[in-house]
Coordinates of C-alpha atoms in Angstrom, one line a residue:
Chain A
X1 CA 15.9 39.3 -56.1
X2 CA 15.5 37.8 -52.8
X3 CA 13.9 40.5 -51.4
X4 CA 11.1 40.2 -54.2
X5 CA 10.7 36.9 -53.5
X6 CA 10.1 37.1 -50.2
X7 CA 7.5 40.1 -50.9
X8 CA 5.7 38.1 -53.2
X9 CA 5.7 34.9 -50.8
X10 CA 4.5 37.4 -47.6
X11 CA 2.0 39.0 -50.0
X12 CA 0.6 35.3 -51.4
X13 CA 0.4 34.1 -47.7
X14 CA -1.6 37.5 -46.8
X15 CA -3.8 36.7 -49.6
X16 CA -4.4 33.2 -48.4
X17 CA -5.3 34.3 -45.2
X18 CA -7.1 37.2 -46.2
X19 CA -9.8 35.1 -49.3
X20 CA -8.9 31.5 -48.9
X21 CA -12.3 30.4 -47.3
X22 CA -11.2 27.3 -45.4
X23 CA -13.1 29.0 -42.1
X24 CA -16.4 29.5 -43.5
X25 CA -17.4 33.0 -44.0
X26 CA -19.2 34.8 -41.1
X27 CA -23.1 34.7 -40.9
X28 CA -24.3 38.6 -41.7
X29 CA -27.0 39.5 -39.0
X30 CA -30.5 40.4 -40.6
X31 CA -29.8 38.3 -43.5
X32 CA -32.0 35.5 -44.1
X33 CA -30.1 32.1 -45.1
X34 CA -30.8 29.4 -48.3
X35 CA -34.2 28.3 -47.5
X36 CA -37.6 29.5 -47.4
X37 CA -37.9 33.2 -47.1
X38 CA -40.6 35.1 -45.0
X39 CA -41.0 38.6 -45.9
X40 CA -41.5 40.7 -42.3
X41 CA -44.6 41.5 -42.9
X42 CA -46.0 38.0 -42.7
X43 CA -44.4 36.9 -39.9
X44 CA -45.3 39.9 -37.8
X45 CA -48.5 38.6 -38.4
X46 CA -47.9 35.2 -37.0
X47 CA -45.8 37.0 -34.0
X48 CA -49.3 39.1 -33.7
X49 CA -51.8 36.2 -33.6
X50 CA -49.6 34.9 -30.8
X51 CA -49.5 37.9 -28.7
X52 CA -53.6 38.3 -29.3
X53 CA -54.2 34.7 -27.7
X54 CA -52.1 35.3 -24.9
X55 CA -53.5 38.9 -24.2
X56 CA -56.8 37.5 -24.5
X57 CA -56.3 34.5 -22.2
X58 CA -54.8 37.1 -19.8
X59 CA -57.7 39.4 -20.0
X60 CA -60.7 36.7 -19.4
X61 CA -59.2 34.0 -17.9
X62 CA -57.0 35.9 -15.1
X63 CA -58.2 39.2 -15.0
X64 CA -61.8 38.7 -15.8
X65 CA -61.8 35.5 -13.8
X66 CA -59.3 36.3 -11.1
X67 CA -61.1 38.9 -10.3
X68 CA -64.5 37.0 -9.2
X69 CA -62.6 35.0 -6.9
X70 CA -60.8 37.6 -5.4
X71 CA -57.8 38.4 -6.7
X72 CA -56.7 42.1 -8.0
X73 CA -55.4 43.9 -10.7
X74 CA -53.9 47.7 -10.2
X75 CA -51.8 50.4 -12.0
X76 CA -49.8 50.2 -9.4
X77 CA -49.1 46.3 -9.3
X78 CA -45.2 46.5 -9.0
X79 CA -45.1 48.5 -6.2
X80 CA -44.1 46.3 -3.0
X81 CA -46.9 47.0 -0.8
X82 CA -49.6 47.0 -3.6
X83 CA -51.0 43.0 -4.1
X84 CA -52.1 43.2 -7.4
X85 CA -51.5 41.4 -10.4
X86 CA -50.7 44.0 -13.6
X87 CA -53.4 45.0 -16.0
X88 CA -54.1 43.9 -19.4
X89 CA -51.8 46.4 -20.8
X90 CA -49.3 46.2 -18.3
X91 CA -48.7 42.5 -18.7
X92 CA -48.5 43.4 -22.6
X93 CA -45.7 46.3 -21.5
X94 CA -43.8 43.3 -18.9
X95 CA -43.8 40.9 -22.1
X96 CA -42.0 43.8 -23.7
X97 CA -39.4 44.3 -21.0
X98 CA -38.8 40.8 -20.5
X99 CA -38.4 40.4 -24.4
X100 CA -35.8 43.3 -24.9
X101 CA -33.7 41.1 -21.9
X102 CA -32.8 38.3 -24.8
X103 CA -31.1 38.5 -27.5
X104 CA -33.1 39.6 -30.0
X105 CA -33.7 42.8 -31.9
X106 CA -37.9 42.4 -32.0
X107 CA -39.9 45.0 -29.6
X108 CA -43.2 45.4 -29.7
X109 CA -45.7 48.3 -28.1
X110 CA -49.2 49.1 -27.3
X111 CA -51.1 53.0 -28.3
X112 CA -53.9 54.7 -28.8
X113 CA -54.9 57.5 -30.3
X114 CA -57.1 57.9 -27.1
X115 CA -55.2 56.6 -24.6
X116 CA -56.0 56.7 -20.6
X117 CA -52.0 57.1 -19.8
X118 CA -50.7 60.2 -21.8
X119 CA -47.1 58.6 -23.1
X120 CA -49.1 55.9 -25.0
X121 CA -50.5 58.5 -27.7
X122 CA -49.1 58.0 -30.8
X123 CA -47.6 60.3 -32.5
X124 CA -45.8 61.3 -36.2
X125 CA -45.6 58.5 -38.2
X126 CA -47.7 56.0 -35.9
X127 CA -50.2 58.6 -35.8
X128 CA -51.0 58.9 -39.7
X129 CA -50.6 54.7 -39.7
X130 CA -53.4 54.7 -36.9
X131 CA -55.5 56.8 -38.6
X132 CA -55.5 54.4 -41.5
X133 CA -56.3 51.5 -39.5
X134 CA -59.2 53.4 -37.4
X135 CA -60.2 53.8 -41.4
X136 CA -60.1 50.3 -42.5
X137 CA -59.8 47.9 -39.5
X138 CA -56.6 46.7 -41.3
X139 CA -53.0 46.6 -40.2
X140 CA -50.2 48.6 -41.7
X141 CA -46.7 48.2 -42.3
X142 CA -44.0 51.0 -42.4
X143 CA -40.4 51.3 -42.4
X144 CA -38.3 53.4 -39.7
X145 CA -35.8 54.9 -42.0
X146 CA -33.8 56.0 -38.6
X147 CA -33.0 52.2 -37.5
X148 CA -33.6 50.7 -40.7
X149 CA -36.5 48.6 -38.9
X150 CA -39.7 47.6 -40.4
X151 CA -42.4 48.2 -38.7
X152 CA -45.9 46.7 -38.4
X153 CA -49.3 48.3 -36.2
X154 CA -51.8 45.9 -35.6
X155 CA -55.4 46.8 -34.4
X156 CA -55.6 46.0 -30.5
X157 CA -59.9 45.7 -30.4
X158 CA -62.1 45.3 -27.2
X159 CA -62.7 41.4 -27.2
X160 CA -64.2 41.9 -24.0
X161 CA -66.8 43.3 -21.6
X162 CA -63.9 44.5 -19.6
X163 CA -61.8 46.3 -21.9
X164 CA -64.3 48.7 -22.6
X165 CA -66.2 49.4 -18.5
X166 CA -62.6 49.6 -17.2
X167 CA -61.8 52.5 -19.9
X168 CA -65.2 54.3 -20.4
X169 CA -65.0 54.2 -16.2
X170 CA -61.2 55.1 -15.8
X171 CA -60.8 58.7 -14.2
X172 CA -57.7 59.4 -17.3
X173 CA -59.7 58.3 -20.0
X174 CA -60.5 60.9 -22.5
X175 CA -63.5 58.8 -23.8
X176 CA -66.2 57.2 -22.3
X177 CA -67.9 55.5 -25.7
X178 CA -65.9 52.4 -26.2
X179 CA -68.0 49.9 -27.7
X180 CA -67.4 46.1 -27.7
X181 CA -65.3 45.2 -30.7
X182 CA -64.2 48.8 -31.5
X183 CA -60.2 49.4 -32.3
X184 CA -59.1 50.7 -29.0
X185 CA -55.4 50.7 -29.7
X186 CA -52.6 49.3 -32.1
X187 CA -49.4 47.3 -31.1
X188 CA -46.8 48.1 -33.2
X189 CA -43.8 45.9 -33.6
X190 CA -40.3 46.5 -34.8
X191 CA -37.5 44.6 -36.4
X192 CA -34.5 45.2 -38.4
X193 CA -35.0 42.9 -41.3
X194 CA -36.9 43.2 -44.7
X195 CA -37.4 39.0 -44.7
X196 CA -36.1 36.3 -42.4
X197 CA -35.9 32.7 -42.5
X198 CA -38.3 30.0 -41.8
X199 CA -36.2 28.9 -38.7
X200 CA -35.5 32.5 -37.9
X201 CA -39.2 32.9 -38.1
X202 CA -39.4 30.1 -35.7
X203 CA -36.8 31.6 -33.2
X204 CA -39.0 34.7 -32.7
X205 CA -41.9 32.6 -31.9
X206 CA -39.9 31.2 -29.1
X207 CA -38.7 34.1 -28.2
X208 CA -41.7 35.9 -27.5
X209 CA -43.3 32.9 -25.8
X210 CA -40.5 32.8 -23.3
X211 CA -40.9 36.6 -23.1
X212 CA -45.1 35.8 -22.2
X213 CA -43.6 33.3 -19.9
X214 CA -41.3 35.3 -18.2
X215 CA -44.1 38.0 -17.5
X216 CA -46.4 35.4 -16.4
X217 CA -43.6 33.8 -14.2
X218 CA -43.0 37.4 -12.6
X219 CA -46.8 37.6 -11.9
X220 CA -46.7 34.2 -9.9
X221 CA -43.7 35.0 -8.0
X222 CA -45.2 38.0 -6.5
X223 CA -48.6 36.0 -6.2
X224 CA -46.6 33.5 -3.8
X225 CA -45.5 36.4 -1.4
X226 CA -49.2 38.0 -1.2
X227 CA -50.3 37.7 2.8
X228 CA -53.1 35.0 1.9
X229 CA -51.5 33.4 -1.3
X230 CA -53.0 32.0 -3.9
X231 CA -52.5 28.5 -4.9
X232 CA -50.8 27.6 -8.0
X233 CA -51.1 24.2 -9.7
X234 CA -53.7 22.9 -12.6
X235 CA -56.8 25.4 -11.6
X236 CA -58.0 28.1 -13.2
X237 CA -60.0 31.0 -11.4
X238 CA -63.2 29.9 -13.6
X239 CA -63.4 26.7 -11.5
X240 CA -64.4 28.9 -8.9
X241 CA -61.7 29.0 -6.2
X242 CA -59.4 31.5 -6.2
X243 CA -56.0 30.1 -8.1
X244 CA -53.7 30.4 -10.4
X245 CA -52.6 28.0 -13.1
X246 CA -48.6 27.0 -13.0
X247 CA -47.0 29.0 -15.7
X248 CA -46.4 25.3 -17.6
X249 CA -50.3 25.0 -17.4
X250 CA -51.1 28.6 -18.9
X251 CA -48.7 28.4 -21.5
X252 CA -50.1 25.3 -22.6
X253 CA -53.2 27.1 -23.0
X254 CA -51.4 29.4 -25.1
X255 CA -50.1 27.1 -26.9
X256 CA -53.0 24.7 -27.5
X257 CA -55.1 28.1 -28.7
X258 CA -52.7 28.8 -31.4
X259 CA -50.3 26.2 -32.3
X260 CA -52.2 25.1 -35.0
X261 CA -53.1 28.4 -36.6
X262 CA -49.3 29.4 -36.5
X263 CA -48.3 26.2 -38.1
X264 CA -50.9 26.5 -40.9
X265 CA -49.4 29.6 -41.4
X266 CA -46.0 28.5 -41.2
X267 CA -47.2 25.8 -44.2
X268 CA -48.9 28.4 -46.1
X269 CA -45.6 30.4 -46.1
X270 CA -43.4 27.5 -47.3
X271 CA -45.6 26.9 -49.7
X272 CA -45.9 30.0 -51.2
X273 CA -42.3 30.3 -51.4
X274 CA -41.7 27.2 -53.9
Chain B
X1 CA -7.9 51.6 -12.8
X2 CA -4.7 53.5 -14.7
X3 CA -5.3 55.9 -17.2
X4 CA -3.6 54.0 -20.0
X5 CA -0.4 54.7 -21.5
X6 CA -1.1 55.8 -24.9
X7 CA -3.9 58.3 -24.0
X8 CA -3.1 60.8 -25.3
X9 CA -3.1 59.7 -28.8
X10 CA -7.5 60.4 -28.3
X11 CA -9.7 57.6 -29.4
X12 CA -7.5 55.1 -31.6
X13 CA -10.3 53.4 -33.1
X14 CA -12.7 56.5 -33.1
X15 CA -12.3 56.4 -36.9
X16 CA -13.1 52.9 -37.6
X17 CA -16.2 51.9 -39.4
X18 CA -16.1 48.4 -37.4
X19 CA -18.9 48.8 -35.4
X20 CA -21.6 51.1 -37.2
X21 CA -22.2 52.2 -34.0
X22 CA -19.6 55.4 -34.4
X23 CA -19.7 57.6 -31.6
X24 CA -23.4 59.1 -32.6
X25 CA -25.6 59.0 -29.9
X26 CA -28.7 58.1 -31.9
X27 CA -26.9 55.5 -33.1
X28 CA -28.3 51.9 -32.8
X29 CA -25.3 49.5 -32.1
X30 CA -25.3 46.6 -34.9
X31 CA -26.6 48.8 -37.5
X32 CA -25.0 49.7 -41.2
X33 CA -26.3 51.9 -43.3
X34 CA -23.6 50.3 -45.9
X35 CA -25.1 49.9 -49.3
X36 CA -25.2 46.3 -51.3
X37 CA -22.6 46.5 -53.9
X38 CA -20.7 44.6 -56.2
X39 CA -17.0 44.4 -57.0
X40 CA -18.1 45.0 -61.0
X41 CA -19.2 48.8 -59.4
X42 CA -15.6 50.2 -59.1
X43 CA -15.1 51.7 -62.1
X44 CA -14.6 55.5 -61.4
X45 CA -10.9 57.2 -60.1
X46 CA -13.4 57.9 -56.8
X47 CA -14.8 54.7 -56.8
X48 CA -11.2 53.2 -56.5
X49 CA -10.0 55.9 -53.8
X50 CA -12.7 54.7 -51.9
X51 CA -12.1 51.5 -51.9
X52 CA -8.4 52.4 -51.1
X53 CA -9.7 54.3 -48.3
X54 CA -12.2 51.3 -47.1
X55 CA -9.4 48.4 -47.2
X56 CA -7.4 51.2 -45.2
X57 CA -9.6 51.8 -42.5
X58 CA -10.8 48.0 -42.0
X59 CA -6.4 46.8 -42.0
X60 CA -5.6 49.9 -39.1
X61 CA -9.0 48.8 -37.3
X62 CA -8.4 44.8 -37.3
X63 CA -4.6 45.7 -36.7
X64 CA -5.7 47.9 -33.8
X65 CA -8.5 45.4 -32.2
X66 CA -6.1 42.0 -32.5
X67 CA -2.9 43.2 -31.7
X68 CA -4.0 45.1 -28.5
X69 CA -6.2 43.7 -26.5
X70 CA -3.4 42.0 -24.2
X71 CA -4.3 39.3 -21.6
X72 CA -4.2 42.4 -18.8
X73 CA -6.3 44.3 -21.7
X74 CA -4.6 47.2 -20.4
X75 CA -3.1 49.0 -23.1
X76 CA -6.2 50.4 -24.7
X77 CA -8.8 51.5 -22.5
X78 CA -9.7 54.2 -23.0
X79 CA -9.9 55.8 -19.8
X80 CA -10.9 55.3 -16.0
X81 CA -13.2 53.5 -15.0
X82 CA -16.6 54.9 -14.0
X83 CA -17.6 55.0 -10.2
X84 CA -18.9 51.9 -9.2
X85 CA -17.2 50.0 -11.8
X86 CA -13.2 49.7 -10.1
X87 CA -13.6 46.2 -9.4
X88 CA -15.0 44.6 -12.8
X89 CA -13.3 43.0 -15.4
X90 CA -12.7 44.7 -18.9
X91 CA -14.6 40.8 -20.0
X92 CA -17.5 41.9 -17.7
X93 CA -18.6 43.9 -20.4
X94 CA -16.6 43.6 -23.3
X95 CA -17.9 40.1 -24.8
X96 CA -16.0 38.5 -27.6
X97 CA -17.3 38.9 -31.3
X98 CA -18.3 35.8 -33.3
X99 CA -16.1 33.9 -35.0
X100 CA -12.8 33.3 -35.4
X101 CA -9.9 36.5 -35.6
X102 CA -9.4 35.2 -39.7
X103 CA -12.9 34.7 -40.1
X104 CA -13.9 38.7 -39.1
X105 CA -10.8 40.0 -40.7
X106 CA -12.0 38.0 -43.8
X107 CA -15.3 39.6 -43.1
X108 CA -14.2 42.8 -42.4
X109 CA -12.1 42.5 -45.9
X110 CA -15.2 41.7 -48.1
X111 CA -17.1 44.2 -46.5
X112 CA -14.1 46.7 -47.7
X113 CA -14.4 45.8 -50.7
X114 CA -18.2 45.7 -50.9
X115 CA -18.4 41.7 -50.9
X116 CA -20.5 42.0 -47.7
X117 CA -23.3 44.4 -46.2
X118 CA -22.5 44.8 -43.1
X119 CA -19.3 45.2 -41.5
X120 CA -18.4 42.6 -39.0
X121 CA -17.2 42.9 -35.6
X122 CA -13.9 42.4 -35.0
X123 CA -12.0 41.3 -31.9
X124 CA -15.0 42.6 -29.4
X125 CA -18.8 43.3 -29.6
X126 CA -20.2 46.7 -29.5
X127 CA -21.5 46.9 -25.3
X128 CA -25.1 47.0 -25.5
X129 CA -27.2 48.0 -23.1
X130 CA -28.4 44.2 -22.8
X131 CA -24.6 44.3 -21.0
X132 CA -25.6 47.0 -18.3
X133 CA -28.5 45.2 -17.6
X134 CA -27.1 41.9 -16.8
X135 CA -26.2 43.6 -13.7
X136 CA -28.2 46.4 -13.3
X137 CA -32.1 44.6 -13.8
X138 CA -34.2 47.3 -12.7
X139 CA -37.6 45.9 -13.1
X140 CA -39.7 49.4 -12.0
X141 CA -37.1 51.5 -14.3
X142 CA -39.1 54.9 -14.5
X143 CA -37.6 55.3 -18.0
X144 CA -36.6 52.0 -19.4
X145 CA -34.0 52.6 -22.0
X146 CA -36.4 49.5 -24.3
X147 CA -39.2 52.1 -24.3
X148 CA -37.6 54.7 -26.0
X149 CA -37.2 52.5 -29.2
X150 CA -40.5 53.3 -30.4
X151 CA -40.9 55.3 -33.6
X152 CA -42.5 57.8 -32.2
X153 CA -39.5 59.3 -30.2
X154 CA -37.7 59.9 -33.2
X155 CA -37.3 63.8 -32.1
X156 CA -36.6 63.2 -29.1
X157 CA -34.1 60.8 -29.8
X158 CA -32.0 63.1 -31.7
X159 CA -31.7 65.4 -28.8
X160 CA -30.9 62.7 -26.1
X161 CA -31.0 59.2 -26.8
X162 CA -32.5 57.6 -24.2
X163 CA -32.4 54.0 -25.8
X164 CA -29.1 53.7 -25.0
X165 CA -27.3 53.4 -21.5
X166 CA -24.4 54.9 -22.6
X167 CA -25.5 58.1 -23.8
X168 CA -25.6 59.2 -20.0
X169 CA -23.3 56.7 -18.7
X170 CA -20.3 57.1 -20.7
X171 CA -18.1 54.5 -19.9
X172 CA -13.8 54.6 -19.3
X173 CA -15.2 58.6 -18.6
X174 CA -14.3 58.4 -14.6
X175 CA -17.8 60.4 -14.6
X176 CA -21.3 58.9 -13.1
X177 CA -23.2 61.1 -15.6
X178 CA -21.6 62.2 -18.8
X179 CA -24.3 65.6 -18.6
X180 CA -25.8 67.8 -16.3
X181 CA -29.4 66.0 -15.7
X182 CA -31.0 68.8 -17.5
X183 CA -32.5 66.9 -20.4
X184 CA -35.4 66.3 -19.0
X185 CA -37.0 69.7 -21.4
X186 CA -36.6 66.9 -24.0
X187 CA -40.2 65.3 -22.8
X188 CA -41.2 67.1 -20.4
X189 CA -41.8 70.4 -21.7
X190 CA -45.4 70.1 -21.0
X191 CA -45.8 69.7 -17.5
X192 CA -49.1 71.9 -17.7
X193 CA -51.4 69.4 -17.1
X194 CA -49.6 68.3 -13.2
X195 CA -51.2 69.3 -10.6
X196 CA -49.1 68.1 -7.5
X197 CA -48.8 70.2 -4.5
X198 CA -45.8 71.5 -5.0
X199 CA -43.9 74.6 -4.7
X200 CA -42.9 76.2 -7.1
X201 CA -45.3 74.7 -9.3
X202 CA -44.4 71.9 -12.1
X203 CA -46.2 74.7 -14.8
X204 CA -44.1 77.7 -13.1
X205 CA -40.9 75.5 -13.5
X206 CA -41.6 74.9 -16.8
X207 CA -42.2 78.7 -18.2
X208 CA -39.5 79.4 -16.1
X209 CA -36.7 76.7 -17.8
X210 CA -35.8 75.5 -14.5
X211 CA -34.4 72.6 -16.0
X212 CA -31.6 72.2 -13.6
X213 CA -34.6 71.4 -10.4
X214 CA -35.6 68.6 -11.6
X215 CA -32.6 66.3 -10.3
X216 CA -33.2 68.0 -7.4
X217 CA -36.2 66.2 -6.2
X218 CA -36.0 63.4 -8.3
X219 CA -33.9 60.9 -9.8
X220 CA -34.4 59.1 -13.2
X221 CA -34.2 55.7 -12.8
X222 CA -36.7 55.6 -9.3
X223 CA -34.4 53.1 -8.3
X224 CA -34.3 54.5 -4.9
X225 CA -36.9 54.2 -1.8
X226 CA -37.7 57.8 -1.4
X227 CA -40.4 60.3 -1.9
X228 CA -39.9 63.5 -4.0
X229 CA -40.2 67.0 -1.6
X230 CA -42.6 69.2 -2.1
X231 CA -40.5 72.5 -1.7
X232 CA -37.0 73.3 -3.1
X233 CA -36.3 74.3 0.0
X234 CA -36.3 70.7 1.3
X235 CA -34.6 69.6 -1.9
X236 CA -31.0 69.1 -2.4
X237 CA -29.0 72.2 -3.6
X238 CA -27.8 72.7 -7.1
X239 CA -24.2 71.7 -6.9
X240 CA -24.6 68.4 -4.9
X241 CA -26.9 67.7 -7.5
X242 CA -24.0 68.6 -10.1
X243 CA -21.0 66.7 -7.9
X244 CA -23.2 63.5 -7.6
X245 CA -23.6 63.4 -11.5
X246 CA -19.7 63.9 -11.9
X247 CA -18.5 61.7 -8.7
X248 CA -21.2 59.1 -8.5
X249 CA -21.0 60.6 -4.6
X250 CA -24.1 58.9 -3.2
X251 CA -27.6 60.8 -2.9
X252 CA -30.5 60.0 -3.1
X253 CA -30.1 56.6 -0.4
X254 CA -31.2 53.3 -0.1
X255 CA -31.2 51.7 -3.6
X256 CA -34.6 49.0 -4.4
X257 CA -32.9 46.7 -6.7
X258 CA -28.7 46.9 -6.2
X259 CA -26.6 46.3 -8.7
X260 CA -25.2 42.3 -9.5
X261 CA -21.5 42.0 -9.4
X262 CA -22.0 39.4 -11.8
X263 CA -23.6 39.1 -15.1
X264 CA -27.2 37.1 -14.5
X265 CA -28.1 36.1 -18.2

């Protein structure tokens, strides 16, 4: 009898601890909360339009710029002896490794279908998804059964002059007919969840502009140990002299270019979701 | 280190479905493949076994993970420590997993009994390679592990999963590298197109499967300031190839970013 007793007391208690939700349940990862829900698709898209203003601003207003004043730009821009700033694409591949450094499960990549460096040909499944967007200038969405991730291409098109001389000219490249506007590439960007919240949403946002920051931080610090160093403050290489903006100043500019087109969206998403 | 007392007795939580992360090497640590599922589901004799089997795995695991991990943490590592890692803390890399111990054995319950999607972590967090490269920042990696996430290495993931540190660098192993620096036929089987100076030939390498040259003139990483030979002849030999994997026994010299004793992020 006693024994019974105490079985059924010891079993009770183990229940208690086991169901009794006085500690709140664990958070699942991946799982959006209560709240507004943003299926992946969309806010790719917003993560996208970010990226696009930053690679542009990089392209014209460092690259394109820098350039005229002197500074350069090289393949080979993380070698030690080599002063160079990285290219276009390279800054876009830094962004990437200093984003898989936090703690987030986004990743992002640039591809072509024609590319000048041979590992960034798509292939299999990107490969098909590229040809549709080649077909209809659209972006595509997929899911990577393997990871569970969705996944999301978005056209990478020659906004500038420069994109297409430095490829057409470019010893590797297997084409020579870029045209201004024409899809040279896709990023495509992964993450393992079908929807996520408005504030999770928001997260990523800040996460990849810290990523951009970190890139652009990496590119100053090696600026500061060239022989003749550029200066770094509030000028940009279109005033003419040859310096860099401070990494507050050019994420401002990042920020002032598409704050209010991601919060629209941001709006248009809440809204939606009533 | 010790090898630890129990051993013997393999890999105690090998069975465990804590983690998702298993012992596959394609694997993706934090992942589940669990399906959504309701308690009204369980209907079937199966169903119920199952769920038996689920409760059973989740109580040994959480037993395992809570009641072991001592203040010296000693009692179940799993093995000696890899070279280069003598001096570190189990904590260096074994972070604690959210939450309280009742709130992941309550998760890990409801996940048991299909309450819950994903099964928590209990006790410690899978070590990801975000760990490894708290200390071990190479900026210039040759092959950064990030890179190999991309869809389109799906094949080549299956064969060696070069997302993930630990698929070389098996850790508690007492081994540098857990294989023999071969997988490079993975992607680099065509090598046709390189036209360095070299001798034999990158093309005649190739057609002839000389997988096990490669490490020979070059290491993976590029971590090191050195320039590849042009001849095997000037190139290290086979077997110190194969006892630097094992021992960690230093090769290739002067490193360009050293490891951090301590974690940086």
């Amino acid at each position: 009898m006693f024994l019974r007793a105490l079985t059924l007391l010891g079993l009770s208690a183990l229940c208690i601890y086991l169901f009794v939700t006085a500690p709140p349940p664990l958070p699942e990862e991946g799982k959006a909360g209560a709240g507004t829900t943003i299926p992946m698709e969309q806010a790719f898209a917003v993560l996208a339009a970010e990226n696009d203003e930053a690679r542009r601003l990089w392209t014209q207003e460092i690259v394109g710029a820098g350039k005229k004043v002197g500074l350069s730009f090289d393949e080979d821009w993380e070698r030690e002896e080599v002063e160079a700033g990285p290219l276009p694409a390279l800054f876009l591949k830094e962004t990437a490794r200093q984003m898989q450094r936090m703690s987030t499960d986004l990743t992002f990549f640039l591809g072509s279908d024609a590319p000048i460096k041979e590992a960034n040909r798509f292939e299999g499944q990107q490969a098909l998804e590229f040809a549709e967007i080649r077909a209809t200038g659209e972006p595509q969405f997929f899911e990577d059964t393997e990871h569970q991730d969705q996944v999301a291409m978005f056209p990478d098109v020659a906004s500038a002059a420069a994109c297409v001389s430095c490829h057409n000219d470019h010893v590797d490249s297997p084409r020579d007919d870029w045209t201004l506007h024409e899809v040279m590439g896709a990023t495509t960007w992964t993450y393992p969840a079908k929807a996520v919240s408005l504030e999770e949403l928001l997260q990523l946002t800040e996460i990849y502009r810290a990523s951009t920051r970190g890139a652009y931080e990496r590119y100053l610090e090696m600026a500061a140990s060239f022989e003749d160093p550029p200066v770094i403050g509030d000028q940009w290489p279109r005033d003419g002299e040859r310096v860099l903006p401070s990494a507050d100043a050019f994420m401002e500019a990042v920020d002032r270019a598409v704050s209010s087109a991601t919060v629209l969206k941001l709006f248009d998403l809440a809204r939606a979701d009533r | 280190m010790d090898q630890p007392l129990n051993s013997g007795s393999s890999d105690p939580l090998a069975s465990a479905p804590l983690n998702g992360a298993g012992e596959g090497v394609g694997e993706r640590v934090c992942r589940s493949q669990a399906p959504a599922r309701g308690l009204e589901g369980w209907s079937s004799r199966k169903d119920r076994r199952k769920v038996g089997y689920r409760i059973g795995a989740v109580f040994g695991a959480v037993f395992l993970v809570v009641f072991s991990w001592g203040d010296d943490g000693q009692v179940l590592a799993k093995g000696p420590a890899n070279p280069g890692h003598e001096a570190l803390e189990c904590a260096d890399c074994h972070d604690p997993a959210e939450g309280t111990v009742r709130q992941q054995v309550q998760a890990a319950v409801a996940f048991g009994l299909g309450l819950r999607e994903t099964p928590p972590a209990v006790g410690r967090l899978p070590v990801s390679n975000r760990v490894c490269m708290d200390c071990h920042e190479r900026k210039a990696d040759l092959h950064p592990t990030h890179e190999f996430t991309e869809p389109k290495y799906f094949e080549e993931r299956k064969e060696i999963a070069a997302d993930q540190c630990i698929t070389c660098h098996k850790e508690h192993s007492g081994r540098h590298v857990a294989n023999t620096g071969q997988f490079c036929s993975t992607c680099h089987s065509d090598l046709g197109a390189i036209d360095k100076p070299i001798q034999p030939t990158h093309p005649e390498l190739v057609a002839g499967e000389r997988w096990d040259t490669c490490m020979r003139c070059h290491d993976y990483h590029g971590n090191h300031v050195r320039e590849a030979p042009r001849t095997l002849g000037e190139a290290f030999d086979g077997r110190t190839v194969l006892r630097h994997l094992d021992s960690g026994a230093p090769l290739y010299g002067e490193k360009r970013e050293p490891a951090s004793g301590e974690r940086t992020r």
